[in-house]
Structures are given as structure tokens and as C-alpha cells.
Amino acid sequence: MTTLREKVDSRAVAERLDELGQLRSLSALNEKVVLLRLAGRLDDAWVIANEAVRQARFSGDREMALGARIRRAQVQQYQGKYPAALQELGLCVEEAQTHEWGALEAAATLSRGKVYFETREYEAALADFKSSVFLMERLGASIDQLEASLVAVAVVESLLGGTAPSPELSAPSAGTSAGSASPAAEPASADQRSIGTSSLGQSPS
């Protein structure tokens, strides 16, 4: 089965989670959400994601709150709660557009495309993936940052064209260095490069 979900280094993820321990700063919570999701600990990820959203809203920073909501919707995607994830990500895209938060719009759009992909709504997925590429290019993203979106476009175009995706078109790996600024995040994806970094209105963890 073709998938666009990240490949993870389980050991690195576990080590980083141990390092974070009981930290409850917003940056730590955001990082934990990503790590727990990638580790498959979805119930824990959901609890922390809700805590991060509450804390971000309490801070009064709407940009950070939107980033936390995108992360929470990604957890819903992994839980298979596709309608809820699509609804939330659609609202996130609209809010990002309203405030002209380009990185957040790209992140939410790419994430929504992945939900469409998993529900086999390939036309909608392709539209979102292409939009995320456009948004990221407009922000001056490097080819490495664009890689995940470009791979997603190629995979969906192959499926729509009735051809098997090339072996080279595999899901990107999550970061191999769990202690990096965006640990266990897709090095080339908008949703993971921006989620957990300053482009989502917070400092790198």
C-alpha cells in the first residue's frame, strides 16, 4: 500500500521523549505531540495536543495557537478520524489565509492533502499538494524543504495516471537526529519543518 506517512527512527524518538521528560513549556509540548504521533502513541499524543492548544490560546498568540491546532489535526489523521481532521485543517487553512501566515497555510494545506490521500480523494489531495508547493516556493523554500510536497504530487499523479509509483517516490524519513531543532520531523515537509519551528510562531525546541 502506498503511503505518505513518515518513516521514523523509533530509537531516536524514544530517546528524545526521555530527554523532554515532564517539561510543560509550549515548545516542549509541541515537540512531544509530533514525537508521540510518529511513535504511534496516539492517545498520549492527543492528550498533549489538547494541552498545547489550550496553553497556546492562553498565551494570546493566535499564530502559535493555529500551529498547535494543525499538530492536533495531524494526530486525528493518524487516529483515522478523517472527517474531524479535514474540518479542522480546513478551518486552519482559512485562518492562515486571513492573516497571511504563509508557512502555516502551507503546513495546513499539505496536512489536509495527506488526509485526502488516505481517504483516496486523490484529486483533492493533488490540488492541496500543488498548492503547498506554490506556497512554499513563494516563501523561498529550498528544494530540500519542497521534497515531501513534490514527492506527494508525483505519487498522486502516478496513481491518477494508472501507473505504480516509482520506488524512488517513498515517504520521507523523519529526522534521524532526535535532538535537532525539529526532531523526528520530515526534513523536507512544510507541515513538519514549520510545525515546531519559528515559522509557526514559536522558538525551535
PDB file of C-alpha atoms in Angstrom, residues 3-6 73-90 107-129 152 191:
ATOM      1  CA  THR A   3       1.771   5.725   1.999  1.00  0.00           C
ATOM      2  CA  LEU A   4       2.952   9.266   2.550  1.00  0.00           C
ATOM      3  CA  ARG A   5       3.469   8.811   6.280  1.00  0.00           C
ATOM      4  CA  GLU A   6       6.918   9.491   7.630  1.00  0.00           C
ATOM      5  CA  ALA A  73      -5.347  17.633  13.473  1.00  0.00           C
ATOM      6  CA  GLN A  74      -2.353  15.570  12.354  1.00  0.00           C
ATOM      7  CA  VAL A  75      -2.939  13.348  15.372  1.00  0.00           C
ATOM      8  CA  GLN A  76      -6.564  12.959  14.304  1.00  0.00           C
ATOM      9  CA  GLN A  77      -5.351  11.898  10.865  1.00  0.00           C
ATOM     10  CA  TYR A  78      -3.186   9.186  12.392  1.00  0.00           C
ATOM     11  CA  GLN A  79      -6.123   8.098  14.558  1.00  0.00           C
ATOM     12  CA  GLY A  80      -8.177   7.634  11.412  1.00  0.00           C
ATOM     13  CA  LYS A  81     -10.565  10.438  12.389  1.00  0.00           C
ATOM     14  CA  TYR A  82     -10.563  11.793   8.864  1.00  0.00           C
ATOM     15  CA  PRO A  83     -13.750  13.930   8.856  1.00  0.00           C
ATOM     16  CA  ALA A  84     -12.672  15.720  12.034  1.00  0.00           C
ATOM     17  CA  ALA A  85      -9.146  16.240  10.714  1.00  0.00           C
ATOM     18  CA  LEU A  86     -10.433  17.612   7.405  1.00  0.00           C
ATOM     19  CA  GLN A  87     -12.799  20.003   9.140  1.00  0.00           C
ATOM     20  CA  GLU A  88     -10.117  21.337  11.471  1.00  0.00           C
ATOM     21  CA  LEU A  89      -7.469  21.644   8.772  1.00  0.00           C
ATOM     22  CA  GLY A  90      -9.925  23.436   6.501  1.00  0.00           C
ATOM     23  CA  ALA A 107       1.532  23.370   6.576  1.00  0.00           C
ATOM     24  CA  ALA A 108      -2.227  23.059   6.930  1.00  0.00           C
ATOM     25  CA  THR A 109      -2.721  22.605   3.188  1.00  0.00           C
ATOM     26  CA  LEU A 110      -0.129  19.838   2.950  1.00  0.00           C
ATOM     27  CA  SER A 111      -1.573  18.125   6.024  1.00  0.00           C
ATOM     28  CA  ARG A 112      -5.081  18.299   4.583  1.00  0.00           C
ATOM     29  CA  GLY A 113      -3.784  16.832   1.339  1.00  0.00           C
ATOM     30  CA  LYS A 114      -2.415  13.860   3.265  1.00  0.00           C
ATOM     31  CA  VAL A 115      -5.826  13.255   4.804  1.00  0.00           C
ATOM     32  CA  TYR A 116      -7.433  13.370   1.367  1.00  0.00           C
ATOM     33  CA  PHE A 117      -4.760  10.958   0.152  1.00  0.00           C
ATOM     34  CA  GLU A 118      -5.541   8.448   2.887  1.00  0.00           C
ATOM     35  CA  THR A 119      -9.256   8.654   2.086  1.00  0.00           C
ATOM     36  CA  ARG A 120      -8.398   8.126  -1.599  1.00  0.00           C
ATOM     37  CA  GLU A 121      -9.736  11.502  -2.646  1.00  0.00           C
ATOM     38  CA  TYR A 122      -6.796  11.871  -4.977  1.00  0.00           C
ATOM     39  CA  GLU A 123      -7.975  14.880  -6.982  1.00  0.00           C
ATOM     40  CA  ALA A 124      -8.445  16.906  -3.802  1.00  0.00           C
ATOM     41  CA  ALA A 125      -5.125  15.642  -2.450  1.00  0.00           C
ATOM     42  CA  LEU A 126      -3.304  16.651  -5.619  1.00  0.00           C
ATOM     43  CA  ALA A 127      -4.808  20.139  -5.522  1.00  0.00           C
ATOM     44  CA  ASP A 128      -3.630  20.604  -1.930  1.00  0.00           C
ATOM     45  CA  PHE A 129      -0.168  19.216  -2.605  1.00  0.00           C
ATOM     46  CA  ALA A 152       3.384  13.721  -2.793  1.00  0.00           C
ATOM     47  CA  ASP A 191       3.965  20.638   7.920  1.00  0.00           C
TER      48      ASP A 191
END
